[in-house]
Amino acid sequence: MLDRAVVDALFPSDLPEPSFWEEQYPPRALGGDAKVTRLGPSPTGFLHIGGLYVGMIDRALASHSGGAYIVRVEDTDQAREVPGAVEQFNRAFAYFGIEPDEADAVGAYGPYHQSQRERIYLTYVRELLRQDKAYLCFATKEELADITARQQATKLPTGYYGRWAIWRDKTAEDVQAALDEGRPYVVRFRSPGKAGERTKFTDAIRGELEHEANRNDVVILKASDQSPRLPTYHFAHAVDDHLMRVNLVVRGEEWISSVPTHLQLFDALGFERVEYAHIAPLMKQQGGSRRKLSKRKDPEASVEFFIEAGFPAEAVQYYLRGLVNARLAELPLAEALQAPISLAECGVAGPLVDLVKLEDIAADYVATLSGPEIVERITAWAATHDPELVTVLESSRAEALAALQVERGPEVANPRKDLRKWSDFRQAYGFFFPALFELVSDRADERLGGLPPELIAAFATDFADGYTDLEDGQEWFGQIRELAAKHGFAPNPKELKKNPDAYPGSIREAAQLIRVALTGSTKSPDLHAVARTLGTDEVLRRVRALAG
Ligand code: GLU
């Protein structure tokens, strides 16, 4: 055991005692059932959809119990930090309306970036060293690699334990000698775990669990020749969740195997244990099997994918909530978004993320919005993701509203469901705006169905020459019908089928020429409504482009 003076000399002389931090971060004055939750994203990459999923659960559990939800940036691995990651986290939380009560500069239990909590961690590392519950380890990289290699060769569990823990029982003299030589060291936890021991604990989702006890003398403070001197994840978890007075740790199931280590750390530090809830990972169906969503393989694994495409936040939240608690998928959206989340109802098998299902939910949701609401939402999204569209929407607001009124609104029985995400707007409605529309003038264009170019030109010329903007749909369509007959098209598809060589196509192919000229697409909302919304001048400009 090292002398207290030796231990203390390793730390700044003005480092506070634990009691200082305990007073600085007192227990919260909250109701008995209040849940204090936190998300601990590491800025080593952009937020994973699984992070948003857990954050949403944290947010709901805290809100419904009158507790608090914290976002703590776990940036202890500074070498792997990705620039802009923290900004992306904040953008994602804002976009999806899953904002914390405490984060960054807001909250009395900060700082909320681990890299700014060095002194707090050092206090507790010193405390464990003083009590001989931790020790200095000067093992070199080569020695550690050699230990691992020898363990693997004899099929032993790898790790720093038992006779492999070469610095665990060194004498104070040996330690002092290494210090005098100025050798860098890490601080390791002196694990109380014994071979063959088991640890039992309760998980709020999975119930009673039993695992092999931890025997590993895990590193708690990283190398002494680095600045700032930061702890490892395990140690920071114990110190931060204690001092931030978190009482419910919701995190991915990959951490279950670390619980025995974490419980030892809480106990050694004299902290009250926290409750754990380990969430099953989001899965993807691939062929006949399921696998975890992968950041490398699946674009939808990144939250940015949903933001860039402009999925409405409400629809994504609704969908994710349905994955957390299947019962919530049965409720209408507005109700489901307000309903509490129950950990007891969480599954232990990872739910499948089905983008098609999500898109359907999103289309249903957008169909409930009014034209002005949609324009507002698209404008807000496009400000970052499609600036040209903002300019067009601002200069042609009336046209945008008119376009969105086509087959939409409370009086329409089956409103159009052609917008699943804001980026669909260009594709579905861009043709309404002259600035976004590219005239169709190439008569060999495949959208025109391969009709003879001279026929297309003659048909379009006649249509433009005789065009009248009529209010009645049937009458308006009569113009196409008449011209179709004049140019030898069959009156209906049935007639064409009976005698395919007698006609260039049917009335359907003829109407399609006008559809493609007006919308650039072979599928569109009702053609008469489109023509009326565009106005005669624009109709003529587009059809004449096709006429040549
Ligand atoms: N920083 C950890 C991660 O990125 C957080 C784990 C936890 O929630 O305890 O996975």
Coordinates of C-alpha atoms and ligand atoms in Angstrom, one line a residue:
M1 CA 0.0 0.0 0.0
L2 CA 1.3 3.4 -0.9
D3 CA 1.7 6.1 1.7
R4 CA -1.0 8.8 1.6
A5 CA 1.7 11.4 1.0
V6 CA 3.0 9.5 -2.0
V7 CA -0.6 9.2 -3.4
D8 CA -1.4 12.9 -2.8
A9 CA 1.8 14.0 -4.4
L10 CA 0.6 12.5 -7.7
F11 CA -2.3 15.0 -7.8
P12 CA -2.7 18.8 -7.8
S13 CA -2.3 20.1 -4.2
D14 CA -5.6 22.1 -4.4
L15 CA -7.7 19.1 -5.6
P16 CA -10.9 19.1 -3.6
E17 CA -12.0 16.2 -1.3
P18 CA -15.1 14.1 -2.3
S19 CA -17.2 16.0 0.2
F20 CA -16.7 19.2 -1.8
W21 CA -18.3 17.6 -4.9
E22 CA -21.0 15.9 -2.9
E23 CA -22.0 19.3 -1.6
Q24 CA -21.7 21.0 -4.9
Y25 CA -24.0 18.4 -6.5
P26 CA -26.5 17.6 -3.8
P27 CA -29.2 14.9 -4.1
R28 CA -32.1 16.3 -6.1
A29 CA -35.2 17.5 -4.4
L30 CA -37.6 15.4 -6.5
G31 CA -40.6 13.1 -5.9
G32 CA -39.9 9.5 -4.9
D33 CA -40.7 8.1 -8.4
A34 CA -38.9 10.8 -10.4
K35 CA -36.5 9.3 -12.9
V36 CA -33.3 11.1 -13.6
T37 CA -32.0 9.8 -16.9
R38 CA -29.2 10.6 -19.2
L39 CA -27.8 9.9 -22.7
G40 CA -24.0 9.7 -23.0
P41 CA -23.2 10.0 -26.7
S42 CA -19.5 9.9 -27.6
P43 CA -18.5 12.4 -30.3
T44 CA -16.5 9.8 -32.2
G45 CA -19.1 9.9 -34.9
F46 CA -22.6 11.2 -35.7
L47 CA -25.6 10.1 -33.8
H48 CA -26.8 6.6 -34.5
I49 CA -30.6 6.1 -34.8
G50 CA -30.2 3.8 -31.8
G51 CA -28.9 6.9 -29.8
L52 CA -32.0 8.8 -30.8
Y53 CA -34.1 5.9 -29.8
V54 CA -32.6 5.6 -26.3
G55 CA -32.7 9.4 -25.9
M56 CA -36.4 9.4 -26.7
I57 CA -37.0 6.7 -24.1
D58 CA -34.9 8.7 -21.6
R59 CA -36.8 11.9 -22.4
A60 CA -40.2 10.2 -21.9
L61 CA -39.3 8.4 -18.7
A62 CA -38.0 11.6 -17.2
S63 CA -40.9 13.8 -18.3
H64 CA -43.7 11.4 -17.2
S65 CA -42.1 10.9 -13.7
G66 CA -41.4 14.6 -13.1
G67 CA -37.6 13.9 -13.2
A68 CA -34.9 15.3 -15.5
Y69 CA -33.2 14.2 -18.6
I70 CA -29.5 15.0 -19.2
V71 CA -27.3 14.8 -22.2
R72 CA -23.7 14.2 -21.2
V73 CA -21.1 14.3 -24.0
E74 CA -18.7 11.4 -23.3
D75 CA -15.6 12.8 -24.9
T76 CA -12.8 11.0 -23.1
D77 CA -11.4 9.5 -26.2
Q78 CA -10.1 12.7 -27.7
A79 CA -8.0 11.1 -30.3
R80 CA -11.1 9.6 -32.0
E81 CA -13.2 12.8 -31.8
V82 CA -15.0 13.7 -35.0
P83 CA -15.2 17.5 -35.6
G84 CA -18.8 18.7 -35.7
A85 CA -20.2 15.7 -33.9
V86 CA -21.5 17.6 -30.9
E87 CA -23.2 20.1 -33.2
Q88 CA -24.8 17.3 -35.1
F89 CA -26.1 15.8 -31.8
N90 CA -27.7 19.1 -30.9
R91 CA -29.2 19.5 -34.4
A92 CA -30.6 16.0 -34.2
F93 CA -32.2 16.5 -30.7
A94 CA -33.7 19.8 -31.9
Y95 CA -35.0 18.3 -35.1
F96 CA -36.8 15.5 -33.3
G97 CA -37.9 17.5 -30.4
I98 CA -36.0 15.3 -27.9
E99 CA -34.3 18.0 -26.0
P100 CA -32.6 17.6 -22.6
D101 CA -33.3 19.5 -19.4
E102 CA -29.6 19.7 -18.7
A103 CA -26.7 19.8 -21.2
D104 CA -23.8 22.1 -22.1
A105 CA -24.3 25.4 -20.2
V106 CA -27.8 24.6 -18.8
G107 CA -28.1 22.7 -15.5
A108 CA -26.7 22.7 -12.0
Y109 CA -24.9 19.3 -12.3
G110 CA -22.5 20.3 -15.1
P111 CA -20.1 20.5 -16.8
Y112 CA -21.8 18.1 -19.1
H113 CA -18.8 17.3 -21.2
Q114 CA -16.6 14.7 -19.6
S115 CA -13.4 16.4 -20.9
Q116 CA -14.2 19.3 -18.6
R117 CA -14.6 17.2 -15.5
E118 CA -11.0 16.2 -15.0
R119 CA -10.7 17.5 -11.4
I120 CA -13.8 15.7 -10.3
Y121 CA -12.5 12.4 -11.6
L122 CA -9.1 13.0 -10.1
T123 CA -10.6 13.5 -6.7
Y124 CA -12.2 10.1 -6.8
V125 CA -9.2 8.3 -8.3
R126 CA -7.0 9.7 -5.5
E127 CA -9.6 8.5 -3.0
L128 CA -9.5 5.0 -4.3
L129 CA -5.7 5.0 -4.3
R130 CA -5.6 6.3 -0.7
Q131 CA -7.8 3.4 0.3
D132 CA -5.8 0.9 -1.8
K133 CA -8.8 0.1 -3.9
A134 CA -6.8 1.2 -6.9
Y135 CA -3.1 1.0 -7.8
L136 CA -0.6 2.4 -10.3
C137 CA 0.3 0.2 -13.2
F138 CA 3.4 0.8 -15.2
A139 CA 3.0 -2.1 -17.6
T140 CA 4.2 -1.2 -21.1
K141 CA 2.2 -1.8 -24.3
E142 CA 4.6 -4.6 -25.1
E143 CA 4.1 -6.3 -21.8
L144 CA 0.3 -6.1 -22.1
A145 CA 0.4 -7.5 -25.6
D146 CA 2.6 -10.3 -24.4
I147 CA 0.1 -11.1 -21.6
T148 CA -2.8 -11.2 -24.0
A149 CA -0.9 -13.4 -26.4
R150 CA 0.0 -15.9 -23.7
Q151 CA -3.6 -16.0 -22.4
Q152 CA -4.8 -16.6 -25.9
A153 CA -2.3 -19.3 -26.5
T154 CA -3.5 -21.2 -23.5
K155 CA -7.2 -20.4 -24.1
L156 CA -7.5 -18.4 -20.9
P157 CA -9.8 -15.3 -20.7
T158 CA -7.9 -12.3 -21.7
G159 CA -7.5 -9.4 -19.2
Y160 CA -5.5 -8.1 -16.3
Y161 CA -6.3 -10.3 -13.4
G162 CA -4.8 -12.8 -11.0
R163 CA -1.2 -13.7 -11.8
W164 CA -1.4 -11.6 -15.0
A165 CA -2.0 -8.5 -13.0
I166 CA 1.7 -7.8 -12.6
W167 CA 1.5 -4.5 -10.8
R168 CA -1.3 -5.4 -8.5
D169 CA 0.9 -6.5 -5.6
K170 CA 4.1 -4.6 -6.2
T171 CA 5.8 -3.2 -3.2
A172 CA 5.7 0.5 -2.4
E173 CA 9.4 0.5 -3.1
D174 CA 9.0 -0.9 -6.6
V175 CA 6.3 1.7 -7.3
Q176 CA 8.4 4.5 -6.0
A177 CA 11.3 3.4 -8.1
A178 CA 9.2 3.5 -11.2
L179 CA 7.9 6.9 -10.3
D180 CA 11.4 8.1 -9.7
E181 CA 12.3 6.9 -13.2
G182 CA 9.5 9.1 -14.5
R183 CA 7.8 6.1 -16.2
P184 CA 4.2 6.8 -17.3
Y185 CA 1.5 4.8 -15.6
V186 CA -2.3 4.2 -15.6
V187 CA -4.4 3.7 -12.5
R188 CA -6.2 0.4 -12.3
F189 CA -9.1 -0.6 -10.1
R190 CA -8.3 -3.4 -7.6
S191 CA -11.2 -5.6 -8.4
P192 CA -12.5 -7.5 -5.4
G193 CA -13.9 -10.3 -7.8
K194 CA -12.8 -13.8 -7.2
A195 CA -12.6 -16.7 -9.8
G196 CA -15.9 -18.5 -10.1
E197 CA -17.9 -15.8 -8.4
R198 CA -21.2 -14.7 -9.9
T199 CA -23.0 -11.3 -9.7
K200 CA -26.7 -10.9 -9.6
F201 CA -28.6 -7.8 -10.5
T202 CA -32.0 -6.6 -11.6
D203 CA -32.6 -5.0 -15.0
A204 CA -35.7 -2.9 -15.3
I205 CA -36.5 -4.6 -18.7
R206 CA -35.0 -8.1 -18.3
G207 CA -35.6 -8.8 -14.6
E208 CA -33.1 -10.7 -12.6
L209 CA -29.8 -11.4 -14.4
E210 CA -26.8 -13.3 -13.3
H211 CA -23.3 -12.9 -14.8
E212 CA -19.8 -13.9 -14.0
A213 CA -18.3 -11.5 -11.5
N214 CA -15.7 -9.1 -12.8
R215 CA -12.1 -10.1 -11.9
N216 CA -10.4 -7.6 -14.3
D217 CA -8.4 -4.8 -12.8
V218 CA -9.8 -2.4 -15.3
V219 CA -8.0 0.9 -16.0
I220 CA -9.9 3.8 -14.4
L221 CA -7.5 6.6 -15.3
K222 CA -5.6 6.8 -18.6
A223 CA -1.9 7.3 -19.0
S224 CA -0.2 9.8 -16.8
D225 CA 1.7 11.4 -19.7
Q226 CA -1.5 12.7 -21.3
S227 CA -3.2 15.9 -20.7
P228 CA -6.0 16.3 -19.7
R229 CA -5.9 13.2 -17.5
L230 CA -9.1 11.5 -18.3
P231 CA -10.8 8.5 -16.9
T232 CA -12.1 5.5 -18.8
Y233 CA -15.7 5.0 -19.6
H234 CA -16.4 2.6 -16.7
F235 CA -15.0 5.0 -14.1
A236 CA -16.7 8.1 -15.6
H237 CA -20.0 6.3 -15.7
A238 CA -19.9 5.6 -11.9
V239 CA -18.7 9.1 -10.9
D240 CA -20.9 11.1 -13.3
D241 CA -24.1 9.1 -12.8
H242 CA -23.6 9.4 -9.0
L243 CA -22.8 13.1 -8.9
M244 CA -25.4 14.0 -11.5
R245 CA -27.8 12.2 -9.3
V246 CA -29.0 9.9 -12.1
N247 CA -31.1 7.1 -10.8
L248 CA -32.0 5.2 -14.0
V249 CA -29.4 4.3 -16.6
V250 CA -31.0 3.4 -19.9
R251 CA -28.4 2.1 -22.4
G252 CA -27.8 -0.4 -25.1
E253 CA -27.7 -4.1 -24.2
E254 CA -24.0 -4.3 -25.2
W255 CA -23.3 -2.9 -21.8
I256 CA -24.9 -5.7 -19.8
S257 CA -21.6 -7.6 -19.6
S258 CA -20.1 -4.5 -17.9
V259 CA -22.6 -4.3 -15.1
P260 CA -20.6 -6.5 -12.7
T261 CA -17.6 -4.1 -13.2
H262 CA -19.8 -1.1 -12.7
L263 CA -21.4 -2.4 -9.6
Q264 CA -18.0 -3.1 -8.1
L265 CA -17.0 0.5 -8.9
F266 CA -20.1 2.0 -7.3
D267 CA -19.6 -0.1 -4.2
A268 CA -15.9 0.8 -3.9
L269 CA -16.6 4.5 -4.3
G270 CA -19.3 4.2 -1.6
F271 CA -22.0 5.3 -4.1
E272 CA -25.6 4.2 -4.0
R273 CA -26.2 1.8 -7.0
V274 CA -28.3 3.0 -9.9
E275 CA -31.1 1.1 -11.7
Y276 CA -30.3 -0.2 -15.1
A277 CA -32.4 -0.8 -18.2
H278 CA -30.7 -2.3 -21.1
I279 CA -32.4 -1.7 -24.4
A280 CA -32.5 -4.3 -27.3
P281 CA -30.8 -3.0 -30.4
L282 CA -32.7 -1.9 -33.6
M283 CA -32.5 -4.5 -36.2
K284 CA -32.6 -4.8 -40.0
Q285 CA -34.1 -7.5 -42.0
Q286 CA -31.6 -8.8 -44.6
G287 CA -32.8 -11.7 -46.7
G288 CA -34.0 -14.3 -44.4
S289 CA -32.2 -13.1 -41.3
R290 CA -32.0 -10.2 -38.9
R291 CA -29.0 -8.3 -37.9
K292 CA -28.2 -5.2 -36.0
L293 CA -28.5 -1.9 -37.9
S294 CA -25.0 -1.1 -39.0
K295 CA -23.6 2.4 -39.2
R296 CA -21.3 1.2 -42.0
K297 CA -23.8 -0.7 -44.1
D298 CA -27.1 1.0 -43.6
P299 CA -27.7 4.7 -44.4
E300 CA -30.8 4.7 -42.2
A301 CA -28.6 3.8 -39.2
S302 CA -27.6 7.5 -39.1
V303 CA -29.9 10.1 -37.7
E304 CA -28.6 12.5 -40.4
F305 CA -30.3 10.3 -43.0
F306 CA -33.7 11.2 -41.7
I307 CA -32.9 14.8 -41.2
E308 CA -31.4 15.3 -44.7
A309 CA -34.4 13.6 -46.3
G310 CA -36.7 15.7 -44.2
F311 CA -38.8 13.0 -42.5
P312 CA -41.4 14.8 -40.3
A313 CA -40.1 14.4 -36.7
E314 CA -43.6 13.5 -35.4
A315 CA -43.8 10.5 -37.8
V316 CA -40.3 9.2 -36.8
Q317 CA -41.0 9.6 -33.1
Y318 CA -44.4 7.9 -33.5
Y319 CA -42.7 5.0 -35.4
L320 CA -39.9 4.6 -32.9
R321 CA -42.3 4.8 -29.9
G322 CA -44.2 1.9 -31.5
L323 CA -41.0 -0.1 -31.6
V324 CA -40.3 0.6 -27.9
N325 CA -43.8 -0.3 -26.8
A326 CA -45.9 -2.1 -29.4
R327 CA -49.1 -0.8 -27.7
L328 CA -48.2 2.7 -28.7
A329 CA -48.3 1.8 -32.4
E330 CA -52.1 1.1 -31.9
L331 CA -52.8 4.6 -30.7
P332 CA -53.4 7.6 -33.0
L333 CA -50.2 9.6 -33.5
A334 CA -51.0 12.6 -31.3
E335 CA -52.0 10.4 -28.4
A336 CA -49.0 8.0 -28.8
L337 CA -46.6 11.0 -28.7
Q338 CA -48.0 12.0 -25.3
A339 CA -48.3 8.6 -23.8
P340 CA -45.8 7.4 -21.2
I341 CA -43.3 4.7 -22.2
S342 CA -43.2 1.6 -20.0
L343 CA -39.9 -0.2 -19.5
A344 CA -41.8 -3.3 -18.4
E345 CA -43.3 -3.5 -21.9
C346 CA -40.0 -3.2 -23.7
G347 CA -39.0 -6.4 -25.6
V348 CA -35.7 -8.1 -25.1
A349 CA -35.5 -9.0 -28.8
G350 CA -34.4 -6.1 -31.0
P351 CA -37.3 -4.6 -33.1
L352 CA -37.0 -4.4 -36.8
V353 CA -36.7 -1.0 -38.5
D354 CA -38.8 -1.1 -41.6
L355 CA -38.4 2.0 -43.7
V356 CA -41.4 1.3 -45.9
K357 CA -43.6 1.2 -42.8
L358 CA -42.1 4.4 -41.6
E359 CA -42.7 6.1 -44.9
D360 CA -46.3 5.0 -44.8
I361 CA -46.7 6.5 -41.4
A362 CA -45.1 9.7 -42.6
A363 CA -47.3 9.9 -45.6
D364 CA -50.4 9.4 -43.5
Y365 CA -49.1 12.1 -41.1
V366 CA -48.4 14.7 -43.8
A367 CA -51.8 14.0 -45.3
T368 CA -53.3 15.4 -42.1
L369 CA -51.5 18.7 -42.4
S370 CA -52.9 21.8 -44.2
G371 CA -51.3 23.4 -47.2
P372 CA -49.9 26.3 -45.2
E373 CA -48.5 24.0 -42.6
I374 CA -46.8 21.9 -45.2
V375 CA -45.3 25.0 -46.9
E376 CA -44.0 26.2 -43.5
R377 CA -42.5 22.8 -42.6
I378 CA -40.8 22.4 -46.0
T379 CA -39.5 26.0 -45.9
A380 CA -37.9 25.3 -42.5
W381 CA -36.3 22.1 -43.7
A382 CA -35.2 23.5 -47.0
A383 CA -33.4 26.5 -45.4
T384 CA -30.6 24.0 -44.6
H385 CA -31.1 21.3 -47.1
D386 CA -32.4 22.8 -50.3
P387 CA -31.9 26.6 -50.4
E388 CA -33.1 26.9 -54.0
L389 CA -36.5 25.5 -53.0
V390 CA -36.8 28.2 -50.2
T391 CA -36.4 31.0 -52.8
V392 CA -39.0 29.4 -55.0
L393 CA -41.5 28.9 -52.1
E394 CA -41.0 32.4 -50.9
S395 CA -41.5 34.0 -54.3
S396 CA -44.4 31.7 -55.3
R397 CA -46.2 31.1 -52.0
A398 CA -49.6 31.4 -53.7
E399 CA -48.6 28.8 -56.3
A400 CA -47.3 26.5 -53.6
L401 CA -50.5 26.7 -51.7
A402 CA -52.5 26.2 -54.8
A403 CA -50.4 23.2 -55.8
L404 CA -50.9 21.6 -52.3
Q405 CA -54.6 22.1 -52.5
V406 CA -54.9 19.7 -55.4
E407 CA -56.7 16.7 -54.0
R408 CA -55.9 17.6 -50.5
G409 CA -57.7 19.2 -47.5
P410 CA -60.4 18.3 -45.0
E411 CA -63.1 18.0 -47.6
V412 CA -61.2 15.5 -49.7
A413 CA -62.1 11.9 -48.8
N414 CA -58.8 10.4 -49.9
P415 CA -56.2 13.1 -49.7
R416 CA -53.0 12.6 -51.7
K417 CA -50.3 10.8 -49.9
D418 CA -47.4 11.8 -52.1
L419 CA -45.3 13.4 -49.5
R420 CA -43.5 11.2 -47.0
K421 CA -40.6 13.5 -46.4
W422 CA -39.9 17.1 -47.3
S423 CA -37.4 16.2 -50.0
D424 CA -40.3 14.5 -51.9
F425 CA -41.8 17.9 -52.6
R426 CA -39.6 18.7 -55.6
Q427 CA -40.4 15.4 -57.2
A428 CA -44.1 15.5 -56.4
Y429 CA -44.8 19.2 -56.8
G430 CA -41.8 20.9 -58.4
F431 CA -43.5 20.9 -61.8
F432 CA -46.0 23.5 -60.5
F433 CA -43.2 26.1 -60.3
P434 CA -41.9 27.4 -63.6
A435 CA -38.5 28.0 -61.9
L436 CA -38.2 24.3 -61.0
F437 CA -39.7 22.9 -64.2
E438 CA -37.7 21.7 -67.2
L439 CA -39.7 21.9 -70.4
V440 CA -40.1 18.7 -72.3
S441 CA -39.1 19.4 -75.8
D442 CA -37.4 16.3 -77.0
R443 CA -40.2 14.3 -78.7
A444 CA -38.1 11.1 -78.5
D445 CA -38.1 11.4 -74.7
E446 CA -39.0 8.0 -73.3
R447 CA -41.6 9.5 -71.0
L448 CA -43.7 10.1 -74.2
G449 CA -44.2 6.4 -74.7
G450 CA -42.4 6.1 -78.1
L451 CA -45.1 7.7 -80.2
P452 CA -44.0 9.0 -83.6
P453 CA -42.4 12.5 -83.2
E454 CA -44.5 14.0 -86.0
L455 CA -47.7 12.8 -84.3
I456 CA -46.6 14.2 -81.0
A457 CA -45.8 17.6 -82.6
A458 CA -49.1 17.7 -84.5
F459 CA -51.1 16.7 -81.5
A460 CA -49.4 19.2 -79.2
T461 CA -49.8 22.0 -81.8
D462 CA -53.5 21.3 -82.2
F463 CA -54.0 21.2 -78.4
A464 CA -52.2 24.5 -77.9
D465 CA -54.0 26.2 -80.8
G466 CA -57.4 25.3 -79.6
Y467 CA -56.9 25.3 -75.9
T468 CA -59.5 26.7 -73.6
D469 CA -59.3 26.9 -69.8
L470 CA -62.6 25.3 -68.8
E471 CA -63.9 24.9 -65.2
D472 CA -65.7 21.7 -65.8
G473 CA -63.4 18.6 -65.7
Q474 CA -65.4 16.6 -68.3
E475 CA -65.5 19.5 -70.7
W476 CA -61.9 20.3 -70.2
F477 CA -60.9 16.7 -70.9
G478 CA -63.2 16.7 -74.0
Q479 CA -60.5 18.8 -75.7
I480 CA -58.1 15.9 -75.4
R481 CA -60.7 13.4 -76.4
E482 CA -61.6 15.3 -79.6
L483 CA -58.0 15.7 -80.6
A484 CA -57.2 12.0 -79.8
A485 CA -60.0 11.0 -82.3
K486 CA -58.7 13.4 -84.9
H487 CA -55.2 12.0 -84.7
G488 CA -56.3 8.4 -84.9
F489 CA -56.1 7.3 -81.3
A490 CA -58.4 4.5 -80.1
P491 CA -61.3 5.8 -78.0
N492 CA -60.4 3.5 -75.1
P493 CA -57.7 0.9 -74.2
K494 CA -60.1 -1.9 -74.8
E495 CA -60.6 -0.9 -78.4
L496 CA -56.8 -0.6 -78.8
K497 CA -56.3 -4.1 -77.5
K498 CA -58.8 -5.6 -79.9
N499 CA -57.1 -3.9 -82.9
P500 CA -53.6 -2.9 -81.9
D501 CA -52.3 -2.3 -85.4
A502 CA -55.1 0.1 -86.3
Y503 CA -54.1 2.9 -83.8
P504 CA -50.9 4.6 -82.5
G505 CA -52.4 4.2 -79.0
S506 CA -55.6 4.9 -77.1
I507 CA -57.0 8.0 -75.5
R508 CA -54.9 7.1 -72.5
E509 CA -51.6 7.5 -74.4
A510 CA -52.9 10.7 -75.9
A511 CA -53.6 12.2 -72.5
Q512 CA -50.3 11.0 -71.4
L513 CA -48.6 13.4 -73.9
I514 CA -50.3 16.3 -72.2
R515 CA -49.5 15.0 -68.8
V516 CA -45.8 14.7 -69.5
A517 CA -45.8 18.1 -71.2
L518 CA -47.4 19.7 -68.2
T519 CA -45.8 17.8 -65.3
G520 CA -42.7 16.1 -66.7
S521 CA -44.0 12.9 -65.2
T522 CA -46.1 9.9 -66.3
K523 CA -47.8 10.1 -63.0
S524 CA -49.4 13.2 -61.6
P525 CA -52.4 14.6 -59.7
D526 CA -55.6 15.1 -61.7
L527 CA -54.6 16.7 -65.0
H528 CA -57.5 19.2 -65.1
A529 CA -56.7 20.4 -61.6
V530 CA -53.0 20.7 -62.6
A531 CA -53.8 22.7 -65.7
R532 CA -56.1 25.1 -63.8
T533 CA -53.5 25.6 -61.1
L534 CA -50.8 26.3 -63.7
G535 CA -53.0 28.8 -65.6
T536 CA -53.5 29.1 -69.4
D537 CA -50.2 30.9 -70.2
E538 CA -48.1 28.3 -68.5
V539 CA -50.1 25.4 -70.0
L540 CA -49.5 26.9 -73.4
R541 CA -45.8 27.5 -72.8
R542 CA -45.3 23.8 -71.8
V543 CA -47.4 22.3 -74.6
R544 CA -45.8 24.5 -77.2
A545 CA -42.4 23.3 -76.1
L546 CA -43.4 19.9 -77.1
A547 CA -45.0 21.1 -80.3
G548 CA -41.5 22.4 -81.4
Ligands
GLU1 N1 -20.5 6.7 -24.2 C1 -21.2 5.5 -24.2 C2 -21.5 5.1 -25.6 O1 -21.3 5.9 -26.5 C3 -22.5 5.6 -23.4 C4 -22.8 4.3 -22.7 C5 -23.8 4.6 -21.6 O2 -24.9 5.1 -21.8 O3 -23.5 4.3 -20.4 O4 -22.0 4.1 -25.9

